[in-house]
PDB file of C-alpha atoms in Angstrom:
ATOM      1  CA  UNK A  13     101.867 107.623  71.071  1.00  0.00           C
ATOM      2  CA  UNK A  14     103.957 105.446  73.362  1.00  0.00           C
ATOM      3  CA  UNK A  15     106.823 107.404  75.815  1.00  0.00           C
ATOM      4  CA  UNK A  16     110.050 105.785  76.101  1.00  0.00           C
ATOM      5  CA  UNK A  17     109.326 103.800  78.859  1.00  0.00           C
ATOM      6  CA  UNK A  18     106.166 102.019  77.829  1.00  0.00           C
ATOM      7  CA  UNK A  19     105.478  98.710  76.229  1.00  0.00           C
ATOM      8  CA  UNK A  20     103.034  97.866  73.993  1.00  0.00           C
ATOM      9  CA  UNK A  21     101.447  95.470  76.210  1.00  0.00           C
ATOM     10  CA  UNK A  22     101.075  98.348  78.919  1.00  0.00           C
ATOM     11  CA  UNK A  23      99.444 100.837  76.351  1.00  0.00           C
ATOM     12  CA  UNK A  24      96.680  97.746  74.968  1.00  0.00           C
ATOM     13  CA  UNK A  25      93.848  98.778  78.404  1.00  0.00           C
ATOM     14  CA  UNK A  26      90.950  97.111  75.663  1.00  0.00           C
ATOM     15  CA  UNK A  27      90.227  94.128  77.961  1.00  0.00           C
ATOM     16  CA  UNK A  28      90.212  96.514  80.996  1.00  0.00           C
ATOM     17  CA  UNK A  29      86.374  97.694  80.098  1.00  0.00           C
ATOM     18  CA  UNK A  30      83.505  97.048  78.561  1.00  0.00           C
ATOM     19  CA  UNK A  31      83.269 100.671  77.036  1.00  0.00           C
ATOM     20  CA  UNK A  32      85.537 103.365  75.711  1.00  0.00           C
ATOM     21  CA  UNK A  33      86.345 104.697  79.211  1.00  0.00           C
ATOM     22  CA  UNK A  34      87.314 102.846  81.823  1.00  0.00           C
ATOM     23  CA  UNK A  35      84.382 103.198  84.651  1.00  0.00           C
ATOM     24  CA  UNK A  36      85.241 103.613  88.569  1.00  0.00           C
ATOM     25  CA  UNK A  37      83.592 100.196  88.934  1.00  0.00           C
ATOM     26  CA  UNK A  38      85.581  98.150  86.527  1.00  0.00           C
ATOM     27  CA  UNK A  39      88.833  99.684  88.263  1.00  0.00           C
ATOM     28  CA  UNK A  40      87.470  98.315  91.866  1.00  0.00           C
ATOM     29  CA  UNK A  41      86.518  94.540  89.693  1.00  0.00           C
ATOM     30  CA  UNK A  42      90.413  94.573  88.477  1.00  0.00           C
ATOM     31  CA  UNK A  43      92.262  95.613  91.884  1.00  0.00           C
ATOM     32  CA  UNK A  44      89.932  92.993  93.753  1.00  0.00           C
ATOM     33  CA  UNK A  45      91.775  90.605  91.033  1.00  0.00           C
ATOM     34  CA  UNK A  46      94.702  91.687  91.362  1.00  0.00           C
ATOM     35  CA  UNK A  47      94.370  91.188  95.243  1.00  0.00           C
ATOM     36  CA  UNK A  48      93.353  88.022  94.916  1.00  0.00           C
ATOM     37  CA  UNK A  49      96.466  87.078  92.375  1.00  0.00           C
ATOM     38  CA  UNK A  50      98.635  88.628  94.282  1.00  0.00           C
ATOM     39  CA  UNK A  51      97.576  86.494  97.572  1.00  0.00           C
ATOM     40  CA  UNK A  52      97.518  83.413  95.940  1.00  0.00           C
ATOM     41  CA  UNK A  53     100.927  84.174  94.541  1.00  0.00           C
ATOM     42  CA  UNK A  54     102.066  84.088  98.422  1.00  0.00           C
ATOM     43  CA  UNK A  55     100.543  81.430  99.660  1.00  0.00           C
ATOM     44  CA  UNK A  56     102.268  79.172  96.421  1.00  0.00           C
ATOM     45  CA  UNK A  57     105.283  80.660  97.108  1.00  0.00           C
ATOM     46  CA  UNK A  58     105.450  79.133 100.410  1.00  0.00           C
ATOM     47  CA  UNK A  59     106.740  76.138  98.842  1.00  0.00           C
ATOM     48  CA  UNK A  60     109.212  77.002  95.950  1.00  0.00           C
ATOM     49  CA  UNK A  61     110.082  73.580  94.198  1.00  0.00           C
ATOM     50  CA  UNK A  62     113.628  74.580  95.348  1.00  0.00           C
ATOM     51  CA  UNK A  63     114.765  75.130  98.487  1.00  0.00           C
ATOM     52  CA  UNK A  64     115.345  79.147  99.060  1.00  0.00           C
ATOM     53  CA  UNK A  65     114.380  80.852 102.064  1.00  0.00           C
ATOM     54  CA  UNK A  66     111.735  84.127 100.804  1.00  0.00           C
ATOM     55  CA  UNK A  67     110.004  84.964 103.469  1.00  0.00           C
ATOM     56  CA  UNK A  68     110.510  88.251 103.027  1.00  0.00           C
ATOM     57  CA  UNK A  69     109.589  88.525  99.686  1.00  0.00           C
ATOM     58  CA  UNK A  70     105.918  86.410 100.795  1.00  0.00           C
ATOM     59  CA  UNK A  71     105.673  89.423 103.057  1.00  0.00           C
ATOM     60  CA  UNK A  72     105.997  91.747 100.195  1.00  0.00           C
ATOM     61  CA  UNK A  73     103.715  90.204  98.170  1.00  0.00           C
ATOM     62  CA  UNK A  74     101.085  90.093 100.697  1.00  0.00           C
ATOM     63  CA  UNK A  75     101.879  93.926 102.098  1.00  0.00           C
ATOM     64  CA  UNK A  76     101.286  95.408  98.710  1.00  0.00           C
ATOM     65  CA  UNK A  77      98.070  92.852  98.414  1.00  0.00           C
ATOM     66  CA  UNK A  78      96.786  94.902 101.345  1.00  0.00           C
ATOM     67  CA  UNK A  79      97.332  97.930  99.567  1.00  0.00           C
ATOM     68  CA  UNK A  80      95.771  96.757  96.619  1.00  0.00           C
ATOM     69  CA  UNK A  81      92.670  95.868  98.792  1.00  0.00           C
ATOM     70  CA  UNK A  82      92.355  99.447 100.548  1.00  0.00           C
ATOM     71  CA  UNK A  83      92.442 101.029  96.645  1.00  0.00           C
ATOM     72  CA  UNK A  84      89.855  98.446  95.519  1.00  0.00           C
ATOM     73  CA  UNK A  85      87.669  99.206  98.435  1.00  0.00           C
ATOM     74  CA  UNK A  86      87.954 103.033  98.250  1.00  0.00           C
ATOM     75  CA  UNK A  87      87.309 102.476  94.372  1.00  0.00           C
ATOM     76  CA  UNK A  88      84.381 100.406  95.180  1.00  0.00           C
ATOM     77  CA  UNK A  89      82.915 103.511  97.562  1.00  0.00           C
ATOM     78  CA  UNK A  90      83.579 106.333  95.110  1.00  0.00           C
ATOM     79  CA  UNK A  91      82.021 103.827  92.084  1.00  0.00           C
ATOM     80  CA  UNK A  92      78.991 103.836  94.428  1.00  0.00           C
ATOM     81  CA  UNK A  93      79.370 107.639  94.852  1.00  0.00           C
ATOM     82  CA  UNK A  94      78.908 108.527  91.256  1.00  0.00           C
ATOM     83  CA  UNK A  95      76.102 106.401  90.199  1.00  0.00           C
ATOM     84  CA  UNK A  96      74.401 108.588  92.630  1.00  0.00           C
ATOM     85  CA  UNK A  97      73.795 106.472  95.632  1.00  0.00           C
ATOM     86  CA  UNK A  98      75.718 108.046  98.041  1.00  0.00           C
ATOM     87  CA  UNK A  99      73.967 111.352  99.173  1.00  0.00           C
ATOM     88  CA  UNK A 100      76.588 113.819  99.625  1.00  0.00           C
ATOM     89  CA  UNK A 101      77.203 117.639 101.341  1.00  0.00           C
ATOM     90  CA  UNK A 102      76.270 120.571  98.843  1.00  0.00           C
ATOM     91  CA  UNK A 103      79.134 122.401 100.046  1.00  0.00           C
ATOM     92  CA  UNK A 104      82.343 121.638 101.669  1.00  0.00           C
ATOM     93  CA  UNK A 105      82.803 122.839 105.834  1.00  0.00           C
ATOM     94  CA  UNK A 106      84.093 125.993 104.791  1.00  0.00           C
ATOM     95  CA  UNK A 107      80.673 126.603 102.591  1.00  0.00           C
ATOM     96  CA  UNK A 108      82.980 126.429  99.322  1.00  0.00           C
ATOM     97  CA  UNK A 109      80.675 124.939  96.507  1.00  0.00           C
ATOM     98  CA  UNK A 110      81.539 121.796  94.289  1.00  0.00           C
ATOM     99  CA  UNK A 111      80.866 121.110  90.572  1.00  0.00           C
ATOM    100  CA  UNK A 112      78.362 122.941  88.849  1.00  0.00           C
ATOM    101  CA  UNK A 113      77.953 125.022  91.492  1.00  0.00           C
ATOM    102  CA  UNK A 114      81.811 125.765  91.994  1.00  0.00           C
ATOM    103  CA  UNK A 115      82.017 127.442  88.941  1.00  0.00           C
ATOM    104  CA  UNK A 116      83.267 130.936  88.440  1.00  0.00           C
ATOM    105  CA  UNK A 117      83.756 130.491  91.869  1.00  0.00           C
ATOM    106  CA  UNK A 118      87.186 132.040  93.629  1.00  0.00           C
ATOM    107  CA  UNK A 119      87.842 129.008  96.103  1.00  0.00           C
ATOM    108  CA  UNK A 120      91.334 130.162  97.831  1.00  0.00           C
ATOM    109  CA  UNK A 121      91.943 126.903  99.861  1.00  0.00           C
ATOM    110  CA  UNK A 122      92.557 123.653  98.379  1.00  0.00           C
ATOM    111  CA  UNK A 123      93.955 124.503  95.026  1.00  0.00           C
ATOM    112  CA  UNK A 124      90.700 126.740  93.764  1.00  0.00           C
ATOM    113  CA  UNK A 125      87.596 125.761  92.786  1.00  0.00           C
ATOM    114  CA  UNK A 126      86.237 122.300  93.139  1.00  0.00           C
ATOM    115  CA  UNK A 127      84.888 121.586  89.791  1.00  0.00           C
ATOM    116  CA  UNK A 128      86.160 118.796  89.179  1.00  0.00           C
ATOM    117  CA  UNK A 129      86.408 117.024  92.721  1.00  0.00           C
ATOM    118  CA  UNK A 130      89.356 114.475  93.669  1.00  0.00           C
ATOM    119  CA  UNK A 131      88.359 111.459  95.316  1.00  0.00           C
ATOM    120  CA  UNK A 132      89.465 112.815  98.858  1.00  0.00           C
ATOM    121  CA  UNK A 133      87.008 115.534  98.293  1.00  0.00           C
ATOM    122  CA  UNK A 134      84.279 113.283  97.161  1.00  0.00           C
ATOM    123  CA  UNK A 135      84.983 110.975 100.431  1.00  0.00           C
ATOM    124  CA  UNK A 136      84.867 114.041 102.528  1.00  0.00           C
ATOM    125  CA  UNK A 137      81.758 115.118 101.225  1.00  0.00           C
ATOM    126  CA  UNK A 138      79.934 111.777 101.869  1.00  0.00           C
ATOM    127  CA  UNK A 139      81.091 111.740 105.621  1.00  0.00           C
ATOM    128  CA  UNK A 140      79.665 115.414 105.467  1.00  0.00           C
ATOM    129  CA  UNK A 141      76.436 113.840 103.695  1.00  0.00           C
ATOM    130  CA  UNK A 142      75.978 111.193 106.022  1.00  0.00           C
ATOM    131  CA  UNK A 143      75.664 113.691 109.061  1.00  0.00           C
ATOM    132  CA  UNK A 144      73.617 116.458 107.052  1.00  0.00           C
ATOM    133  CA  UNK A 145      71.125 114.027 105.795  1.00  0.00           C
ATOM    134  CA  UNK A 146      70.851 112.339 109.738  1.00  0.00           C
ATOM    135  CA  UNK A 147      70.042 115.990 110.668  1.00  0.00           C
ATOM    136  CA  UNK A 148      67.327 116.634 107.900  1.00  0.00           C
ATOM    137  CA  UNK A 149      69.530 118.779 105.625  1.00  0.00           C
ATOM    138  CA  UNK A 150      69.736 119.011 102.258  1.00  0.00           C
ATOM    139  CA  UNK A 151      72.035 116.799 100.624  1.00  0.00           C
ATOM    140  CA  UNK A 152      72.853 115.813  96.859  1.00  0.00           C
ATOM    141  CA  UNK A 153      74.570 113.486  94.234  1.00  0.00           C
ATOM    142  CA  UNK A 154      77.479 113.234  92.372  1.00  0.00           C
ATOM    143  CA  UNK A 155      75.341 113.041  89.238  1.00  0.00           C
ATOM    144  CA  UNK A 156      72.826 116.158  90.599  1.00  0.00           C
ATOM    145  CA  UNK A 157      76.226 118.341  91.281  1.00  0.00           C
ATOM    146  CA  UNK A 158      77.928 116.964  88.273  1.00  0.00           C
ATOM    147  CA  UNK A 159      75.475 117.414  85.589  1.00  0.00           C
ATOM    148  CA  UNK A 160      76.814 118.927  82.341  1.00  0.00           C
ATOM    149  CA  UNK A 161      80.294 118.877  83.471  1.00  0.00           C
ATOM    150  CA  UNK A 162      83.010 116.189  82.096  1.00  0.00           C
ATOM    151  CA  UNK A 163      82.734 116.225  78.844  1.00  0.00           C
ATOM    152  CA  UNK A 164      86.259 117.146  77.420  1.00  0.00           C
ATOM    153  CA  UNK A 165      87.942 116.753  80.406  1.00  0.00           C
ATOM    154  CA  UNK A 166      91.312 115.153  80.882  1.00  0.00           C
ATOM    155  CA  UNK A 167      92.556 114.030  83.969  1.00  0.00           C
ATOM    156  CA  UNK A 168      95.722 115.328  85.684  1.00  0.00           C
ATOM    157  CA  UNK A 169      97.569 112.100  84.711  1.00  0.00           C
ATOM    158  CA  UNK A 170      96.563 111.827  81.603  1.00  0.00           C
ATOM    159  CA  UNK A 171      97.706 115.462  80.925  1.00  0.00           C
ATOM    160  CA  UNK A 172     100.667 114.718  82.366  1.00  0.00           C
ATOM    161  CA  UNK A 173     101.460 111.798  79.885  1.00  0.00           C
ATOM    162  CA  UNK A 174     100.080 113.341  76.809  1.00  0.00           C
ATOM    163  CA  UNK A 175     102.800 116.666  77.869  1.00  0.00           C
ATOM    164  CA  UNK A 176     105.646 113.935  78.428  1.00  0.00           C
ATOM    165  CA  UNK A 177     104.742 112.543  74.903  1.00  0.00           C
ATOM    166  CA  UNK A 178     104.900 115.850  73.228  1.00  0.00           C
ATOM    167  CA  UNK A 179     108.202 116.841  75.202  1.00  0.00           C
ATOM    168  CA  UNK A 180     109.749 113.881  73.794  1.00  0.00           C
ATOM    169  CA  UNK A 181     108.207 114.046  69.951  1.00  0.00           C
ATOM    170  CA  UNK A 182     109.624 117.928  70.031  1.00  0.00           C
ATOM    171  CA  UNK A 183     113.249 116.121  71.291  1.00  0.00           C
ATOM    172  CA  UNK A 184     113.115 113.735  68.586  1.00  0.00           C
ATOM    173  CA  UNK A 185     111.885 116.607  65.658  1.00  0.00           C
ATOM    174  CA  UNK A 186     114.907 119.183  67.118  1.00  0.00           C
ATOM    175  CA  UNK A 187     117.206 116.898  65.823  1.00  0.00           C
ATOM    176  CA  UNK A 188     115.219 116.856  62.285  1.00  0.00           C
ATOM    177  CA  UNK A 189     116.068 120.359  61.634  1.00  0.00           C
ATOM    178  CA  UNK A 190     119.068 122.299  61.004  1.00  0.00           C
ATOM    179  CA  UNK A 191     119.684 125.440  63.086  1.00  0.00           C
ATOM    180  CA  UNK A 192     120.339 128.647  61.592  1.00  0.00           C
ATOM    181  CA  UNK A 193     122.274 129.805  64.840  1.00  0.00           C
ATOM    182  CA  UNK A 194     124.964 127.467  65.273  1.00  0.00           C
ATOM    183  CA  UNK A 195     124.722 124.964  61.943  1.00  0.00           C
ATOM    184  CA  UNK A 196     123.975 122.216  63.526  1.00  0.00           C
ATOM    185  CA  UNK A 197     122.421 119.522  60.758  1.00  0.00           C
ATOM    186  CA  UNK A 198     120.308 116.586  61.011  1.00  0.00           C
ATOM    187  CA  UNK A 199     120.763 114.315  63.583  1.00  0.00           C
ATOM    188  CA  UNK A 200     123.339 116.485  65.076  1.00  0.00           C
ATOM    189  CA  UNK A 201     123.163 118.535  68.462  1.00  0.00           C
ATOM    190  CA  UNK A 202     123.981 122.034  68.732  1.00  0.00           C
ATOM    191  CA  UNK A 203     127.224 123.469  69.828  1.00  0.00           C
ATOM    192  CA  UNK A 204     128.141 126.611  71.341  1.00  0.00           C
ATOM    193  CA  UNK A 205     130.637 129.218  70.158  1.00  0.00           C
ATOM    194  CA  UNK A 206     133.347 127.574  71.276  1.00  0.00           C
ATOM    195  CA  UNK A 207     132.030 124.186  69.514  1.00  0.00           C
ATOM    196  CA  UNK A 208     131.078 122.307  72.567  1.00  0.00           C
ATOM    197  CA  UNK A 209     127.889 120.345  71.804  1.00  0.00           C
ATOM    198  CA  UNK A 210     125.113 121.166  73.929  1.00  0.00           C
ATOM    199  CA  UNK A 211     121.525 119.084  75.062  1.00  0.00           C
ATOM    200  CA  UNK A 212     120.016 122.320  74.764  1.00  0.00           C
ATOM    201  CA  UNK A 213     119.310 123.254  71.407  1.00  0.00           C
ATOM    202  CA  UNK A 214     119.128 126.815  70.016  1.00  0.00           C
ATOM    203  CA  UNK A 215     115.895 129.092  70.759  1.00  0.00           C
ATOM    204  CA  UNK A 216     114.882 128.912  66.895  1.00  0.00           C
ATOM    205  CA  UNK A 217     115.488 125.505  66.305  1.00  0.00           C
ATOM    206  CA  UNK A 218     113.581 124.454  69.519  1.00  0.00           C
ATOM    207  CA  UNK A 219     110.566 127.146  68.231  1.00  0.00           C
ATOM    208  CA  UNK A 220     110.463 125.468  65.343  1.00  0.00           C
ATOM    209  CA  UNK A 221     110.451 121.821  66.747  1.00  0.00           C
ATOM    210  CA  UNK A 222     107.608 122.694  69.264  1.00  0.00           C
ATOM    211  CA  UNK A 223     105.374 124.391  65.935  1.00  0.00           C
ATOM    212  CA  UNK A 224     106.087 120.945  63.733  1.00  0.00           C
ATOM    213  CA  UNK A 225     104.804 118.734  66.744  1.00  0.00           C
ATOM    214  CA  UNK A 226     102.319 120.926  67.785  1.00  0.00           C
ATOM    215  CA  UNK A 227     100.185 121.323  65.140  1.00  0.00           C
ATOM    216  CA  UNK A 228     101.063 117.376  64.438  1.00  0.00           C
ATOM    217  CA  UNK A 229      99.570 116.762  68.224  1.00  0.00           C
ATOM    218  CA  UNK A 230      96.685 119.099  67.819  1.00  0.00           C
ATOM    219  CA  UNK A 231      98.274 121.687  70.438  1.00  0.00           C
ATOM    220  CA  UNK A 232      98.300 125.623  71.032  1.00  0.00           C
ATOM    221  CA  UNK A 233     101.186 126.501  72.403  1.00  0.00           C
ATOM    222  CA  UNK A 234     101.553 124.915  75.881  1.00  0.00           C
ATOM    223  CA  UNK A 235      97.793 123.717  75.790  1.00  0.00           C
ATOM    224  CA  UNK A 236      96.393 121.198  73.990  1.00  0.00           C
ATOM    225  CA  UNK A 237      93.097 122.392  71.602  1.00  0.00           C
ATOM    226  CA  UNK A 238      91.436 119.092  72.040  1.00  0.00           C
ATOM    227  CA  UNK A 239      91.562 115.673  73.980  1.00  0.00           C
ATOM    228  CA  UNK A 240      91.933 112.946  71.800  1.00  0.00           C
ATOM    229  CA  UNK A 241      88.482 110.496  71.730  1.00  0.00           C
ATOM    230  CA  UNK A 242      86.958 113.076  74.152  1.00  0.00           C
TER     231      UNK A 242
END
């Protein structure tokens, strides 16, 4: 499912991997080529076959190829991290555990417990890796701390998308159903007691809008009961 402000061609990732998920590698491979585009686009652009003046916009385009370059290189390090061959700190510098380890665990900084590490946490651990390992301490991998953890899981944005495309099925079902409160019918919105129509539809109607979709989407209440293609 598509939200209202994606295209088709945005939705088609196929030719952005080899497999069903996109790896951290492939996603450093594409930014270096988009980098690359992005730099060439500049330097052609010095001489537009008509004579405008964009100097600024040149500047843009090689700013944000900059950018581009940091994310490729910091996807390049954390591709390396994961495939295990970056040793990394078993524990963060306030002895909180990540991963397996981190489980059950009642981490109050941070956001909670670290199973599922962020990038920034990964980075952090491989500066901390770098200096345990140089003074003979234990270190580990991404793999090691990782193992059995992953499958299932969704990623914040991806959440995020899949709750946007539910929020806007329900909108789109609400106006499907008549409600018993006001008599609103198909199509039409509901209206208060004074008959002013309202974006905010009736607590039954929307109840009932939110089941339909829900068990359409594969959701439990609030929470969805499985990831698609997990």
């Amino acid at each position: 499912m598509r939200t209202e402000h994606e295209t088709p061609a945005e939705t088609d990732t196929a030719d952005l991997r080899a497999g069903k998920d996109i790896t951290l590698d492939e996603i450093a491979t594409e930014l270096g080529a988009i980098e690359l585009r992005l730099r060439q686009l500049a330097r052609a652009a010095e001489t537009p076959a008509t004579p405008v003046e964009i100097a600024d916009a040149i500047d843009s385009l090689r700013s944000s190829a900059s950018s581009v370059r940091e994310l490729r290189d910091r996807m390049g390090f954390l591709s390396r991290i994961v495939e295990g061959d970056v040793p990394l700190a078993t524990a963060f510098p306030t002895g909180d555990p990540w991963g397996v380890a981190a489980r059950g665990t009642d981490r109050t900084d941070f956001g909670g417990p670290a199973t599922i590490p962020t990038m920034w946490q990964l980075i952090r651990l491989a500066q901390d890796g770098k200096r345990v390992a140089a003074g003979g301490r234990e270190t580990t991998t991404y793999p090691k701390a990782m193992n059995g953890i992953g499958i299932g899981w969704e990623s914040k944005a991806a959440s995020a998308r899949r709750r946007r495309e539910r929020d806007a099925a329900v909108a789109v079902e609400v106006l499907r159903i008549a409600c018993e409160k006001c008599g609103a019918s198909d199509g039409q919105q509901c209206r208060t007691a004074k008959g002013w129509a309202s974006e905010k539809p009736h607590v039954g109607r929307q109840r009932e809008a939110e089941g339909t979709v829900d068990a359409a989407l594969g959701y439990l209440g609030d929470n969805p009961v499985a990831v698609p293609d997990a």
